[in-house]
Amino acid sequence: MELNNSEYSIQGVPVTDIANQFQTPVYVYDADKIVSQINLLRDSFNGVNLRIKYAMKSLSNLSILKLIKEHGVDLDAVSIQEVQLGLKAGFPAERILFTPNSVSFEEIQEAVSLGVVINIDNIAILEQFGDTFQGTVPCAIRINPHITAGGNAKIQVGHIGSKFGVSIFQMSHVKKVVESHGINVVGLHMHSGSDILDSEVFLMAANVMFDCAKDFPNLQFIDLGSGFKVAYKEDDIVTNIPELGKKMSAAFQEFCKNYGRDLELWFEPGKFLVSESGHLLTTVNVIKHSPAAVFVGVNSGLNHLIRPMMYDAFHNIINISNSSAPKRVYDVVGYICETDTFGYDRKLNEVRVGDILSLENAGAYSYSMSSNYNSRFRPAEVLVFNGKPHLIRERETLEDLTRGQVDIFANTPILQEEVSTED
Ligand SMILES: *Cc1c(COP(=O)(O)O)cnc(C)c1O
């Protein structure tokens, strides 16, 4: 989003025009930002065979998936439904990595039948996989390197108490299972968590993986997951991608030399690719003065963007409608009947009823985590592509809220007439 002559715009389209055309609340994504993030990642790695597997759980609209596909990016799916969505978006099965946790073996079999790359994250499933497919179906193994990283406890997934991956300390057991079943392990995978700042942490984890790789002679790739941190506010420290790329490329080249073959290096960014592209536009319904604060109540809430409440995530808030006014301090809250504060003590250009507020970094884990709580409709989604806003998902309607419900009382009265039992 750019500010010129007190007007905010995306690819030259005034943001207030987008709000008028599509109404609020609405999610707006900037395709150029997504593409520039893809290019930044790709350009930072040199002399290695890099594959990017977009973590589609962060934002899974079909138009976004197709945009990403056209730029040579593959998918990381965490459920069979995500796999099906990916296929629907036109990704060939072999470009989809399936990384589930705690799913049934039936779901894994279904993924195998669809032809996607399977990533296995526990020994019991690995044994079952070996029994069933006898080495005819290749797979990857998700390893937990036990490196504690990530912005907060809920998004740390590599630590010792994490449910994810096979512990690095169980690798000799894994090796026995693999050898006795003749399992064809073509990839090693890790994902240590979101919001890792330090490229040294990545390198440390990578070295753990490189070490493991010695025991697996058929590898085609090493997947280092994700966790790239992006800016949520001005002056935020972010993962230095060019620096990481430079150091990691060198380390990976060295690893390949020792391994004896050139492997592919995979990453699975979600947040990094789409977070900053997204803006949730809301309209101010109410301004309420309380003894402690001035509340700005908008026509959205934790049903549309739950990250501030669930993770204490900071989402920058901008008053799109009054950019040259002096700043005042507000608490921005939602309209849900539960405390849903988007931001405390935020300095915004003076807010008036009817103004459009934009919640920033609303690309990743925003729409995809939305709900119908309070029986509210999910918002529309708009993609600004080639200088034009396009509707990529309609706002929900009452029909969406009742779809699938079975009204057992439609034709039957709830209170039956009491039948007389006198005889
Ligand atoms: C969620 C997830 C990612 C993406 O994490 P980001 O922080 O959004 O980049 C990557 N890999 C796996 C296995 C995940 O579960």
Coordinates of N, CA and C in Angstrom, one line a residue, residues 191-412:
H191 N 10.6 -28.4 10.0 CA 9.9 -27.1 10.1 C 9.9 -26.7 11.5
S192 N 10.8 -25.8 11.9 CA 11.0 -25.5 13.3 C 10.1 -24.4 13.9
G193 N 9.2 -23.8 13.1 CA 8.3 -22.9 13.6 C 8.3 -21.6 12.9
S194 N 7.3 -20.7 13.2 CA 7.2 -19.5 12.5 C 8.0 -18.4 13.2
D195 N 8.3 -17.4 12.4 CA 9.0 -16.2 13.0 C 10.4 -16.5 13.6
I196 N 11.2 -17.1 12.8 CA 12.6 -17.3 13.2 C 13.4 -16.1 12.6
L197 N 14.1 -15.4 13.5 CA 14.7 -14.2 13.1 C 16.1 -14.4 12.5
D198 N 16.8 -15.4 13.1 CA 18.2 -15.4 12.9 C 18.6 -16.4 11.9
S199 N 19.4 -16.0 10.9 CA 19.8 -17.0 9.9 C 20.7 -18.1 10.5
E200 N 21.4 -17.7 11.6 CA 22.2 -18.7 12.3 C 21.4 -19.9 12.7
V201 N 20.1 -19.7 13.1 CA 19.2 -20.8 13.6 C 18.9 -21.7 12.4
F202 N 18.7 -21.1 11.3 CA 18.4 -21.9 10.1 C 19.6 -22.8 9.8
L203 N 20.8 -22.1 9.8 CA 22.0 -22.9 9.5 C 22.3 -24.0 10.4
M204 N 22.0 -23.7 11.7 CA 22.2 -24.7 12.7 C 21.3 -25.9 12.5
A205 N 20.0 -25.6 12.2 CA 19.1 -26.7 11.9 C 19.5 -27.4 10.6
A206 N 19.9 -26.7 9.6 CA 20.3 -27.3 8.3 C 21.5 -28.3 8.6
N207 N 22.4 -27.9 9.4 CA 23.5 -28.8 9.7 C 23.1 -30.1 10.3
V208 N 22.1 -30.0 11.2 CA 21.5 -31.2 11.8 C 21.0 -32.1 10.7
M209 N 20.2 -31.5 9.8 CA 19.6 -32.2 8.7 C 20.7 -32.9 7.8
F210 N 21.7 -32.1 7.5 CA 22.8 -32.6 6.6 C 23.5 -33.8 7.2
D211 N 23.6 -33.7 8.6 CA 24.2 -34.8 9.3 C 23.3 -36.1 9.2
C212 N 22.0 -35.9 9.3 CA 21.1 -37.1 9.2 C 21.1 -37.7 7.8
A213 N 21.3 -36.8 6.8 CA 21.2 -37.2 5.4 C 22.1 -38.4 5.0
K214 N 23.3 -38.4 5.8 CA 24.3 -39.5 5.5 C 23.7 -40.9 5.5
D215 N 22.7 -41.1 6.3 CA 22.1 -42.4 6.5 C 21.0 -42.7 5.4
F216 N 20.8 -41.8 4.5 CA 19.7 -42.0 3.5 C 20.3 -41.8 2.1
P217 N 20.7 -42.9 1.4 CA 21.4 -42.8 0.1 C 20.6 -42.3 -1.1
N218 N 19.2 -42.4 -0.9 CA 18.4 -42.2 -2.1 C 17.8 -40.8 -2.2
L219 N 18.3 -39.9 -1.3 CA 17.6 -38.6 -1.2 C 17.6 -37.8 -2.5
Q220 N 16.5 -37.1 -2.7 CA 16.4 -36.1 -3.9 C 16.3 -34.7 -3.3
F221 N 15.8 -34.5 -2.1 CA 15.7 -33.2 -1.6 C 15.9 -33.1 -0.1
I222 N 16.3 -31.9 0.4 CA 16.3 -31.6 1.8 C 15.3 -30.4 1.9
D223 N 14.3 -30.5 2.8 CA 13.3 -29.5 3.0 C 13.5 -28.8 4.3
L224 N 13.8 -27.5 4.3 CA 14.1 -26.8 5.6 C 13.0 -26.1 6.1
G225 N 11.8 -26.3 5.6 CA 10.6 -25.8 6.2 C 10.5 -24.3 6.0
S226 N 10.1 -23.6 7.0 CA 9.9 -22.1 6.9 C 10.2 -21.5 8.2
G227 N 9.5 -20.3 8.4 CA 9.7 -19.6 9.6 C 10.3 -18.2 9.4
F228 N 10.4 -17.9 8.1 CA 10.9 -16.5 7.8 C 10.0 -15.5 8.4
K229 N 10.7 -14.5 9.1 CA 9.9 -13.5 9.8 C 9.7 -12.3 8.9
V230 N 8.5 -11.7 8.8 CA 8.3 -10.5 8.0 C 8.0 -9.4 9.0
A231 N 7.9 -8.2 8.4 CA 7.7 -7.0 9.2 C 6.2 -6.9 9.5
Y232 N 5.8 -6.7 10.8 CA 4.5 -6.4 11.2 C 4.3 -4.9 11.5
K233 N 5.4 -4.3 11.9 CA 5.3 -2.9 12.1 C 6.6 -2.3 11.6
E234 N 6.6 -1.0 11.4 CA 7.7 -0.2 10.9 C 8.9 -0.5 11.8
D235 N 10.1 -0.7 11.3 CA 11.3 -0.9 12.0 C 11.4 -2.3 12.6
D236 N 10.4 -3.2 12.3 CA 10.5 -4.6 12.8 C 11.8 -5.2 12.2
I237 N 12.4 -6.0 13.0 CA 13.5 -6.8 12.4 C 13.0 -8.0 11.7
V238 N 13.5 -8.2 10.5 CA 13.0 -9.3 9.7 C 14.1 -10.3 9.4
T239 N 13.8 -11.5 9.0 CA 14.8 -12.4 8.5 C 15.5 -11.8 7.3
N240 N 16.8 -11.7 7.4 CA 17.6 -11.2 6.2 C 17.7 -12.2 5.2
I241 N 16.8 -12.2 4.2 CA 16.8 -13.3 3.2 C 18.0 -13.3 2.3
P242 N 18.5 -12.2 1.8 CA 19.7 -12.3 1.0 C 20.9 -12.9 1.7
E243 N 21.0 -12.5 3.0 CA 22.1 -13.0 3.8 C 21.9 -14.5 4.1
L244 N 20.7 -14.9 4.4 CA 20.4 -16.3 4.6 C 20.7 -17.1 3.4
G245 N 20.2 -16.5 2.2 CA 20.4 -17.2 0.9 C 21.9 -17.5 0.6
K246 N 22.7 -16.5 0.9 CA 24.1 -16.5 0.6 C 24.8 -17.6 1.4
K247 N 24.5 -17.6 2.8 CA 25.1 -18.5 3.7 C 24.6 -19.9 3.4
M248 N 23.3 -20.0 3.2 CA 22.7 -21.4 3.1 C 23.1 -22.0 1.7
S249 N 23.2 -21.2 0.7 CA 23.6 -21.7 -0.6 C 25.0 -22.3 -0.5
A250 N 25.9 -21.6 0.2 CA 27.3 -22.1 0.4 C 27.3 -23.4 1.2
A251 N 26.5 -23.4 2.3 CA 26.4 -24.6 3.1 C 25.9 -25.8 2.4
F252 N 24.9 -25.5 1.5 CA 24.2 -26.6 0.8 C 25.1 -27.2 -0.3
Q253 N 25.8 -26.3 -0.9 CA 26.7 -26.7 -2.0 C 27.8 -27.7 -1.3
E254 N 28.3 -27.2 -0.2 CA 29.3 -28.0 0.5 C 28.7 -29.4 0.9
F255 N 27.4 -29.4 1.4 CA 26.8 -30.6 1.8 C 26.6 -31.5 0.6
C256 N 26.2 -31.0 -0.6 CA 26.0 -31.8 -1.8 C 27.3 -32.5 -2.2
K257 N 28.4 -31.7 -2.1 CA 29.7 -32.2 -2.5 C 30.0 -33.5 -1.6
N258 N 29.8 -33.3 -0.3 CA 30.0 -34.4 0.6 C 29.1 -35.6 0.4
Y259 N 27.8 -35.3 0.1 CA 26.8 -36.3 -0.1 C 27.1 -37.1 -1.4
G260 N 27.8 -36.4 -2.4 CA 28.2 -37.0 -3.6 C 27.3 -36.8 -4.8
R261 N 26.2 -36.0 -4.5 CA 25.2 -35.7 -5.6 C 24.6 -34.4 -5.3
D262 N 24.1 -33.7 -6.4 CA 23.3 -32.5 -6.2 C 21.9 -32.8 -5.8
L263 N 21.4 -32.3 -4.7 CA 20.0 -32.5 -4.3 C 19.3 -31.2 -4.4
E264 N 18.0 -31.2 -4.4 CA 17.2 -30.0 -4.4 C 17.1 -29.5 -2.9
L265 N 17.1 -28.2 -2.8 CA 16.9 -27.5 -1.5 C 15.5 -26.9 -1.5
W266 N 14.6 -27.4 -0.6 CA 13.2 -26.9 -0.5 C 13.0 -26.0 0.7
F267 N 12.1 -25.0 0.5 CA 11.6 -24.2 1.6 C 10.1 -24.2 1.5
E268 N 9.4 -24.0 2.6 CA 7.9 -24.0 2.6 C 7.4 -22.7 3.2
P269 N 7.6 -21.5 2.6 CA 7.1 -20.3 3.3 C 5.6 -20.1 3.0
G270 N 5.0 -19.7 4.1 CA 3.6 -19.3 3.9 C 3.5 -17.8 4.2
K271 N 3.7 -17.4 5.4 CA 3.7 -16.0 5.9 C 4.6 -15.1 5.0
F272 N 5.8 -15.6 4.7 CA 6.7 -14.8 4.0 C 6.2 -14.4 2.6
L273 N 5.5 -15.3 1.9 CA 5.0 -15.0 0.6 C 3.8 -14.1 0.6
V274 N 2.9 -14.3 1.6 CA 1.6 -13.6 1.5 C 1.2 -12.6 2.6
S275 N 1.9 -12.7 3.7 CA 1.4 -11.9 4.8 C 1.3 -10.4 4.5
E276 N 2.3 -9.8 3.9 CA 2.3 -8.4 3.7 C 1.4 -8.0 2.5
S277 N 1.1 -8.9 1.7 CA 0.2 -8.6 0.5 C -1.2 -8.3 0.9
G278 N -1.6 -8.7 2.2 CA -3.0 -8.6 2.5 C -3.4 -7.5 3.4
H279 N -4.6 -6.9 3.2 CA -5.2 -5.8 4.0 C -6.6 -6.1 4.2
L280 N -7.0 -6.1 5.5 CA -8.5 -6.3 5.8 C -9.1 -4.9 6.0
L281 N -9.9 -4.5 5.0 CA -10.6 -3.2 5.1 C -11.9 -3.3 5.9
T282 N -12.0 -2.4 6.8 CA -13.2 -2.4 7.7 C -13.7 -1.0 7.8
T283 N -15.0 -0.9 8.2 CA -15.6 0.5 8.3 C -15.9 0.7 9.8
V284 N -15.7 2.0 10.2 CA -15.9 2.3 11.6 C -17.4 2.5 11.8
N285 N -17.9 1.7 12.7 CA -19.4 1.8 13.1 C -19.6 2.7 14.2
V286 N -18.7 2.7 15.2 CA -19.0 3.4 16.5 C -17.7 4.0 17.0
I287 N -17.8 5.2 17.6 CA -16.7 5.7 18.4 C -17.2 5.9 19.8
K288 N -16.6 5.3 20.8 CA -17.2 5.3 22.1 C -16.1 5.7 23.1
H289 N -16.5 6.8 23.9 CA -15.5 7.3 24.9 C -15.8 6.6 26.2
S290 N -14.8 5.9 26.8 CA -15.0 5.3 28.1 C -14.0 6.0 29.0
P291 N -14.1 5.8 30.3 CA -13.1 6.5 31.2 C -11.7 6.2 30.8
A292 N -11.4 5.0 30.3 CA -10.0 4.5 30.2 C -9.5 4.7 28.7
A293 N -10.4 4.7 27.8 CA -10.0 4.7 26.4 C -11.0 5.2 25.4
V294 N -10.6 5.5 24.2 CA -11.6 5.8 23.2 C -11.6 4.6 22.3
F295 N -12.8 3.9 22.3 CA -12.9 2.7 21.5 C -13.4 3.1 20.1
V296 N -12.7 2.4 19.1 CA -13.2 2.5 17.7 C -13.8 1.1 17.4
G297 N -15.0 1.0 17.1 CA -15.7 -0.2 16.8 C -15.9 -0.4 15.3
V298 N -15.3 -1.5 14.8 CA -15.3 -1.7 13.3 C -16.2 -2.9 12.9
N299 N -16.6 -2.9 11.7 CA -17.5 -4.0 11.2 C -16.8 -5.3 10.9
S300 N -16.0 -5.7 11.8 CA -15.2 -7.0 11.7 C -14.9 -7.4 13.1
G301 N -14.2 -8.6 13.3 CA -13.9 -9.0 14.6 C -13.0 -10.2 14.6
L302 N -13.0 -11.0 15.7 CA -12.2 -12.2 15.7 C -12.7 -13.3 14.8
N303 N -13.9 -13.1 14.3 CA -14.4 -14.0 13.3 C -13.7 -13.9 12.0
H304 N -13.1 -12.7 11.7 CA -12.4 -12.5 10.4 C -10.9 -12.5 10.6
L305 N -10.4 -12.1 11.7 CA -9.0 -12.0 11.9 C -8.7 -12.3 13.4
I306 N -8.3 -13.5 13.7 CA -8.2 -14.0 15.0 C -6.8 -13.9 15.6
R307 N -5.8 -13.5 14.7 CA -4.4 -13.5 15.2 C -4.1 -12.6 16.4
P308 N -4.7 -11.4 16.4 CA -4.4 -10.6 17.6 C -4.9 -11.2 18.9
M309 N -6.0 -11.9 18.9 CA -6.6 -12.5 20.1 C -5.9 -13.8 20.4
M310 N -5.6 -14.6 19.4 CA -5.1 -15.9 19.6 C -3.6 -16.0 19.8
Y311 N -2.9 -15.1 19.2 CA -1.4 -15.2 19.3 C -0.8 -13.9 19.9
D312 N -1.7 -12.9 20.3 CA -1.2 -11.6 20.6 C -0.5 -11.0 19.5
A313 N -0.9 -11.3 18.3 CA -0.1 -10.8 17.1 C -0.4 -9.3 16.9
F314 N 0.6 -8.5 16.6 CA 0.4 -7.1 16.3 C 0.1 -6.9 14.8
H315 N -1.0 -6.4 14.5 CA -1.3 -6.0 13.2 C -1.5 -4.5 13.1
N316 N -0.6 -3.9 12.3 CA -0.7 -2.4 12.2 C -2.1 -2.0 11.6
I317 N -2.6 -0.8 12.1 CA -3.9 -0.4 11.7 C -3.7 1.0 11.1
I318 N -4.3 1.3 10.0 CA -4.2 2.5 9.3 C -5.6 3.1 9.0
N319 N -5.8 4.4 9.3 CA -7.0 5.1 8.8 C -6.8 5.5 7.4
I320 N -7.5 4.8 6.5 CA -7.3 5.1 5.1 C -8.0 6.4 4.7
S321 N -9.0 6.8 5.5 CA -10.0 7.9 5.0 C -9.6 9.3 5.5
N322 N -8.6 9.4 6.4 CA -8.3 10.7 6.9 C -6.8 10.9 7.2
S323 N -6.0 10.6 6.1 CA -4.6 10.5 6.3 C -3.8 11.8 6.7
S324 N -4.5 12.9 6.5 CA -3.7 14.1 6.8 C -4.1 14.7 8.2
A325 N -5.1 14.1 8.9 CA -5.5 14.6 10.2 C -4.5 14.3 11.2
P326 N -4.5 15.0 12.3 CA -3.6 14.7 13.4 C -3.9 13.4 14.1
K327 N -2.9 12.8 14.7 CA -3.1 11.5 15.3 C -3.7 11.5 16.7
R328 N -4.5 10.6 17.0 CA -5.1 10.4 18.4 C -5.0 9.0 18.8
V329 N -5.2 8.7 20.1 CA -4.9 7.3 20.6 C -6.3 6.6 20.8
Y330 N -6.3 5.4 20.2 CA -7.6 4.6 20.2 C -7.3 3.2 20.6
D331 N -8.3 2.5 21.1 CA -8.4 1.0 21.1 C -9.3 0.6 20.0
V332 N -8.8 -0.2 19.1 CA -9.7 -0.6 17.9 C -10.2 -2.0 18.3
V333 N -11.6 -2.1 18.3 CA -12.2 -3.3 18.7 C -13.2 -3.8 17.6
G334 N -13.5 -5.1 17.7 CA -14.4 -5.7 16.7 C -15.9 -5.7 17.2
Y335 N -16.8 -6.2 16.4 CA -18.2 -6.2 16.7 C -18.7 -7.5 17.3
I336 N -17.8 -8.4 17.7 CA -18.2 -9.7 18.2 C -18.5 -9.6 19.7
C337 N -19.5 -10.4 20.1 CA -19.8 -10.4 21.6 C -18.9 -11.2 22.4
E338 N -17.7 -10.8 22.5 CA -16.6 -11.4 23.2 C -15.5 -10.3 23.0
T339 N -14.5 -10.3 23.9 CA -13.5 -9.3 23.7 C -12.7 -9.6 22.5
D340 N -12.7 -8.7 21.6 CA -11.9 -8.9 20.3 C -11.3 -7.6 19.9
T341 N -10.2 -7.3 20.7 CA -9.4 -6.1 20.5 C -8.4 -6.3 19.4
F342 N -8.5 -5.5 18.3 CA -7.5 -5.6 17.2 C -6.2 -4.8 17.6
G343 N -6.3 -3.8 18.4 CA -5.1 -3.0 18.8 C -5.4 -2.1 20.0
Y344 N -4.5 -2.1 20.9 CA -4.6 -1.2 22.1 C -3.7 0.0 21.8
D345 N -4.2 1.2 22.3 CA -3.4 2.4 22.3 C -2.7 2.6 21.0
R346 N -3.5 2.6 19.9 CA -3.0 2.8 18.6 C -3.2 4.3 18.2
K347 N -2.1 4.8 17.7 CA -2.1 6.2 17.2 C -2.6 6.2 15.8
L348 N -3.8 6.7 15.6 CA -4.4 6.7 14.2 C -4.7 8.2 13.9
N349 N -4.7 8.5 12.6 CA -5.2 9.8 12.1 C -6.6 9.8 12.6
E350 N -7.0 11.0 13.1 CA -8.3 11.1 13.8 C -9.4 10.3 13.0
V351 N -10.1 9.5 13.9 CA -11.1 8.5 13.3 C -12.5 9.1 13.4
R352 N -13.3 9.0 12.3 CA -14.7 9.4 12.4 C -15.5 8.2 12.0
V353 N -16.8 8.2 12.4 CA -17.7 7.1 12.0 C -17.8 7.1 10.5
G354 N -17.7 5.9 9.9 CA -17.7 5.8 8.4 C -16.3 5.7 7.8
D355 N -15.3 6.0 8.5 CA -13.9 5.9 8.0 C -13.6 4.4 7.7
I356 N -12.7 4.2 6.8 CA -12.2 2.9 6.4 C -10.8 2.7 7.2
L357 N -10.8 1.6 8.0 CA -9.5 1.3 8.6 C -9.0 0.0 8.0
S358 N -7.7 0.0 7.7 CA -7.1 -1.2 7.2 C -6.2 -1.9 8.2
L359 N -6.5 -3.2 8.4 CA -5.7 -4.0 9.3 C -4.6 -4.7 8.4
E360 N -3.4 -4.4 8.7 CA -2.2 -4.8 7.8 C -1.8 -6.2 8.1
N361 N -0.9 -6.7 7.2 CA -0.4 -8.1 7.3 C -1.5 -9.1 7.4
A362 N -2.6 -8.8 6.6 CA -3.8 -9.7 6.7 C -3.8 -10.7 5.5
G363 N -2.6 -11.1 5.0 CA -2.6 -12.1 3.9 C -2.5 -13.5 4.5
A364 N -1.6 -13.7 5.5 CA -1.4 -15.0 6.0 C -2.2 -15.3 7.3
Y365 N -2.8 -16.5 7.4 CA -3.5 -16.9 8.6 C -4.6 -15.9 9.0
S366 N -5.2 -15.3 8.0 CA -6.2 -14.3 8.3 C -7.5 -14.9 7.7
Y367 N -7.8 -14.7 6.4 CA -9.0 -15.3 5.9 C -9.0 -16.8 6.2
S368 N -7.9 -17.5 6.1 CA -7.9 -18.9 6.2 C -8.2 -19.4 7.6
M369 N -8.1 -18.5 8.6 CA -8.5 -18.9 10.0 C -9.9 -18.2 10.3
S370 N -10.6 -17.7 9.4 CA -11.8 -17.0 9.7 C -13.0 -18.0 10.0
S371 N -14.0 -17.5 10.6 CA -15.1 -18.4 11.0 C -16.4 -17.6 10.9
N372 N -17.5 -18.3 11.2 CA -18.8 -17.7 11.2 C -19.3 -17.4 12.6
Y373 N -18.4 -17.3 13.5 CA -18.8 -17.0 14.9 C -19.7 -15.8 15.0
N374 N -20.7 -15.8 15.8 CA -21.8 -14.9 15.9 C -22.7 -14.9 14.7
S375 N -22.6 -15.9 13.9 CA -23.3 -16.1 12.6 C -23.1 -14.9 11.7
R376 N -21.9 -14.5 11.7 CA -21.5 -13.4 10.7 C -21.0 -14.0 9.4
F377 N -21.2 -13.3 8.4 CA -20.6 -13.8 7.1 C -19.1 -13.6 7.0
R378 N -18.5 -14.5 6.4 CA -17.1 -14.2 6.0 C -17.0 -13.2 4.9
P379 N -15.9 -12.3 5.0 CA -15.8 -11.2 4.0 C -15.6 -11.7 2.6
A380 N -15.7 -10.8 1.6 CA -15.3 -11.0 0.3 C -13.7 -11.0 0.2
E381 N -13.1 -11.5 -0.9 CA -11.7 -11.4 -1.1 C -11.5 -10.8 -2.5
V382 N -10.5 -9.9 -2.5 CA -10.2 -9.1 -3.8 C -8.7 -9.2 -4.0
L383 N -8.4 -9.5 -5.3 CA -7.0 -9.5 -5.7 C -6.7 -8.4 -6.6
V384 N -5.7 -7.5 -6.3 CA -5.3 -6.5 -7.2 C -4.2 -7.1 -8.1
F385 N -4.6 -7.2 -9.4 CA -3.7 -7.9 -10.3 C -3.6 -7.0 -11.6
N386 N -2.4 -6.8 -12.0 CA -2.2 -5.9 -13.2 C -2.9 -4.6 -13.1
G387 N -2.9 -4.0 -11.9 CA -3.4 -2.6 -11.8 C -5.0 -2.6 -11.7
K388 N -5.6 -3.8 -11.5 CA -7.0 -3.8 -11.4 C -7.5 -4.7 -10.3
P389 N -8.5 -4.3 -9.5 CA -9.0 -5.1 -8.4 C -10.0 -6.2 -9.0
H390 N -9.8 -7.4 -8.6 CA -10.7 -8.5 -9.1 C -11.3 -9.2 -7.9
L391 N -12.6 -9.4 -7.9 CA -13.3 -10.2 -6.9 C -12.8 -11.7 -7.0
I392 N -12.2 -12.2 -6.0 CA -11.8 -13.7 -6.1 C -12.6 -14.5 -5.1
R393 N -13.4 -13.9 -4.3 CA -14.4 -14.7 -3.5 C -15.5 -13.8 -3.0
E394 N -16.7 -14.3 -3.2 CA -17.9 -13.5 -2.8 C -18.1 -13.5 -1.3
R395 N -18.6 -12.4 -0.9 CA -19.1 -12.3 0.5 C -20.1 -13.4 0.8
E396 N -20.1 -14.0 2.0 CA -21.1 -15.0 2.2 C -22.5 -14.5 2.4
T397 N -23.5 -15.3 2.3 CA -24.9 -14.9 2.4 C -25.5 -15.9 3.5
L398 N -26.8 -15.6 3.8 CA -27.5 -16.4 4.8 C -27.5 -17.9 4.3
E399 N -27.6 -18.1 3.0 CA -27.6 -19.5 2.5 C -26.3 -20.2 2.9
D400 N -25.2 -19.5 2.9 CA -23.9 -20.2 3.3 C -24.0 -20.6 4.7
L401 N -24.7 -19.8 5.6 CA -24.8 -20.1 7.0 C -25.6 -21.4 7.3
T402 N -26.6 -21.6 6.4 CA -27.5 -22.7 6.7 C -27.2 -23.9 5.8
R403 N -26.3 -23.7 4.8 CA -26.0 -24.9 3.9 C -25.6 -26.1 4.7
G404 N -26.2 -27.2 4.4 CA -25.8 -28.5 5.0 C -26.6 -28.7 6.3
Q405 N -27.2 -27.7 6.8 CA -28.0 -28.0 8.1 C -29.2 -28.8 7.7
V406 N -29.6 -29.7 8.6 CA -30.8 -30.5 8.4 C -31.8 -30.1 9.4
D407 N -32.9 -29.5 8.9 CA -33.9 -29.0 9.8 C -34.9 -30.1 10.1
I408 N -34.7 -30.8 11.2 CA -35.5 -32.0 11.4 C -36.9 -31.6 11.9
F409 N -37.1 -30.3 12.2 CA -38.4 -29.8 12.7 C -39.2 -29.1 11.6
A410 N -38.6 -29.2 10.4 CA -39.3 -28.4 9.3 C -40.8 -28.9 9.1
N411 N -41.0 -30.2 9.2 CA -42.3 -30.7 9.0 C -43.0 -31.4 10.2
T412 N -42.2 -31.5 11.2 CA -42.7 -32.2 12.4 C -42.8 -31.2 13.6

